Amino acid sequence: MRLVLVCGSIREGSYTRGLLKQIIKNLDKTVCEIDLIDFREIPLPFFDGSLENRALAEPFVQKIIEADGLIIASPEYHNSFSGVLKNAFDFVTSEHIGNKPIAIMATAGGGKGGINCLNGMRTFLRGLYGLVLTEQIIFDNSDFNENLECVNKGSLQKAIDLAQRVISVSNLLKEEKLLIQ
């Protein structure tokens, strides 16, 4: 089982990245392999649809293909998810992501929401035929300390539980495929 977490923020002091790293720290590595995709470390070109352009994004796309489940987190910018995240998933097709369980999370500053970010992610992931779980979670900047750690223990536990749910659904889908074959 391979779980891939995708960070939709490239900001240096990113609450989104801090949250995903905390989730990874709290998951059982014996149950699944875990990858974190951080576009700050692996920048992608702007998508233009050309073969040369797609080749530059192949390492990212390959991680998505190999994933059994995904957790995608983004800050909310101007009532939507980040442009970095949208650009990245423009390289992905329904063949890469279709029927994979996906959890979505948002970090929103100043108590202004996050729901529009989640709705936007849900819409584009549905267009790729991803199985976006109904549960979702929003974190406010007040949930984090100066070390980018989530100090809201209840919300952090919900995020960890949601990650566990992605793993469980993925395992159920694998079992179902075995039964069908």
XYZ file of C-alpha atoms in Angstrom:
181
model
C 0.000 0.000 0.000
C 1.431 3.363 -1.049
C -0.031 6.590 0.311
C 0.974 9.851 -1.388
C 0.465 13.221 0.296
C 0.459 16.277 -1.967
C 1.294 19.711 -0.572
C -0.402 22.512 -2.484
C 1.776 25.223 -0.954
C 5.238 26.411 -1.906
C 5.467 29.058 0.817
C 8.489 28.593 3.066
C 6.510 28.815 6.320
C 3.645 26.682 5.085
C 1.053 25.411 7.553
C -0.042 22.959 4.854
C 3.399 21.362 4.656
C 3.688 21.343 8.457
C 0.344 19.569 8.726
C 1.247 16.890 6.188
C 4.563 16.223 7.911
C 2.725 15.785 11.211
C 0.288 13.345 9.621
C 3.209 11.334 8.225
C 4.858 11.286 11.653
C 1.685 9.802 13.160
C 1.026 7.068 10.589
C 2.228 3.487 10.953
C 4.994 3.042 8.356
C 4.595 -0.735 8.624
C 1.081 -0.472 7.184
C 1.989 1.596 4.136
C 4.758 3.339 2.269
C 4.390 7.108 2.395
C 5.546 9.741 -0.071
C 5.262 13.501 0.306
C 5.105 15.539 -2.880
C 6.322 19.040 -2.137
C 6.431 21.389 -5.126
C 8.850 23.624 -3.247
C 11.390 20.806 -3.574
C 10.226 19.452 -6.943
C 8.998 22.445 -8.961
C 6.954 21.806 -12.078
C 6.820 23.904 -15.235
C 3.557 25.559 -16.203
C 1.410 23.024 -18.031
C 1.155 23.631 -21.774
C 0.144 20.167 -22.989
C 3.236 19.514 -25.106
C 5.090 16.204 -24.930
C 8.276 17.977 -23.812
C 6.344 19.714 -21.046
C 4.742 16.465 -19.902
C 8.145 14.766 -19.770
C 9.336 17.341 -17.228
C 6.471 16.389 -14.921
C 6.982 12.629 -15.258
C 8.461 12.114 -11.739
C 5.358 13.732 -10.199
C 2.944 11.840 -12.444
C 4.723 8.547 -11.723
C 4.223 9.028 -7.970
C 0.509 9.622 -8.588
C 0.302 6.484 -10.749
C 2.030 4.390 -8.055
C -0.228 5.723 -5.292
C -2.983 3.527 -3.917
C -4.462 6.506 -2.096
C -3.916 10.249 -1.898
C -4.164 13.039 0.628
C -4.235 16.449 -1.012
C -3.917 19.594 1.070
C -3.924 23.211 -0.046
C -4.119 26.654 1.441
C -7.149 28.664 0.412
C -6.213 31.543 -1.875
C -8.936 33.935 -3.053
C -11.758 31.451 -2.382
C -10.016 28.573 -4.164
C -7.120 26.136 -3.913
C -3.586 27.090 -4.912
C -2.509 27.620 -8.507
C 0.455 25.341 -7.863
C -1.928 22.484 -7.131
C -4.089 23.162 -10.188
C -1.028 23.334 -12.427
C 0.298 20.027 -11.053
C -2.944 18.166 -11.607
C -3.211 19.486 -15.159
C -0.449 16.938 -15.860
C -2.606 14.121 -14.446
C -5.282 12.204 -16.351
C -8.199 10.065 -15.234
C -6.107 6.996 -16.091
C -3.615 8.066 -13.421
C -6.038 8.930 -10.636
C -9.382 7.328 -11.486
C -10.937 5.228 -8.717
C -8.237 6.037 -6.156
C -9.438 7.095 -2.701
C -8.547 10.710 -1.964
C -8.823 12.819 1.182
C -8.805 16.599 0.898
C -7.755 19.150 3.500
C -7.473 22.927 3.541
C -5.527 25.417 5.580
C -7.059 28.860 5.744
C -5.680 31.924 7.445
C -7.593 34.278 9.637
C -10.777 32.283 10.157
C -12.043 33.113 6.690
C -13.001 29.686 5.550
C -11.433 26.974 3.504
C -14.675 25.451 2.244
C -14.297 27.025 -1.204
C -10.825 25.518 -1.457
C -12.254 22.085 -0.648
C -15.181 22.507 -3.037
C -12.802 23.472 -5.848
C -10.532 20.500 -5.196
C -13.517 18.170 -5.032
C -14.727 19.467 -8.409
C -11.453 19.030 -10.290
C -10.752 15.650 -8.694
C -14.247 14.475 -9.639
C -13.384 15.498 -13.215
C -10.445 13.071 -13.019
C -12.721 10.322 -11.610
C -10.961 10.257 -8.251
C -12.891 8.782 -5.307
C -12.905 11.827 -3.048
C -13.995 10.809 0.430
C -16.943 12.665 1.910
C -15.009 13.566 5.057
C -12.862 16.677 4.788
C -11.143 19.020 7.196
C -10.207 22.681 7.396
C -7.441 24.092 9.586
C -7.158 27.729 10.609
C -3.830 29.460 11.149
C -4.634 29.609 14.872
C -4.398 25.780 14.884
C -0.614 26.040 14.380
C 2.328 27.176 16.486
C 5.439 29.031 15.314
C 7.067 25.686 14.398
C 4.237 24.997 11.909
C 2.891 22.206 14.120
C -0.820 21.727 14.558
C -1.567 22.299 18.239
C -5.309 21.685 17.872
C -5.176 18.047 18.992
C -8.783 17.316 18.020
C -8.333 18.576 14.466
C -4.984 16.828 14.101
C -6.566 13.558 15.226
C -9.345 14.023 12.644
C -6.681 14.457 9.953
C -4.853 11.321 11.080
C -8.150 9.403 11.171
C -8.931 10.648 7.653
C -5.531 9.429 6.453
C -6.286 6.047 8.039
C -9.612 6.006 6.215
C -7.828 6.493 2.861
C -5.631 3.513 3.718
C -8.655 1.396 4.708
C -10.643 2.262 1.585
C -7.621 1.571 -0.580
C -7.163 -1.835 1.021
C -10.872 -2.627 0.524
C -10.615 -1.681 -3.139
C -7.578 -3.948 -3.544
C -9.506 -6.829 -1.957
C -12.450 -6.160 -4.269
C -10.187 -6.258 -7.334
C -8.776 -9.585 -6.169
C -12.284 -11.009 -5.796
C -13.286 -9.848 -9.279
C -10.247 -11.400 -10.951
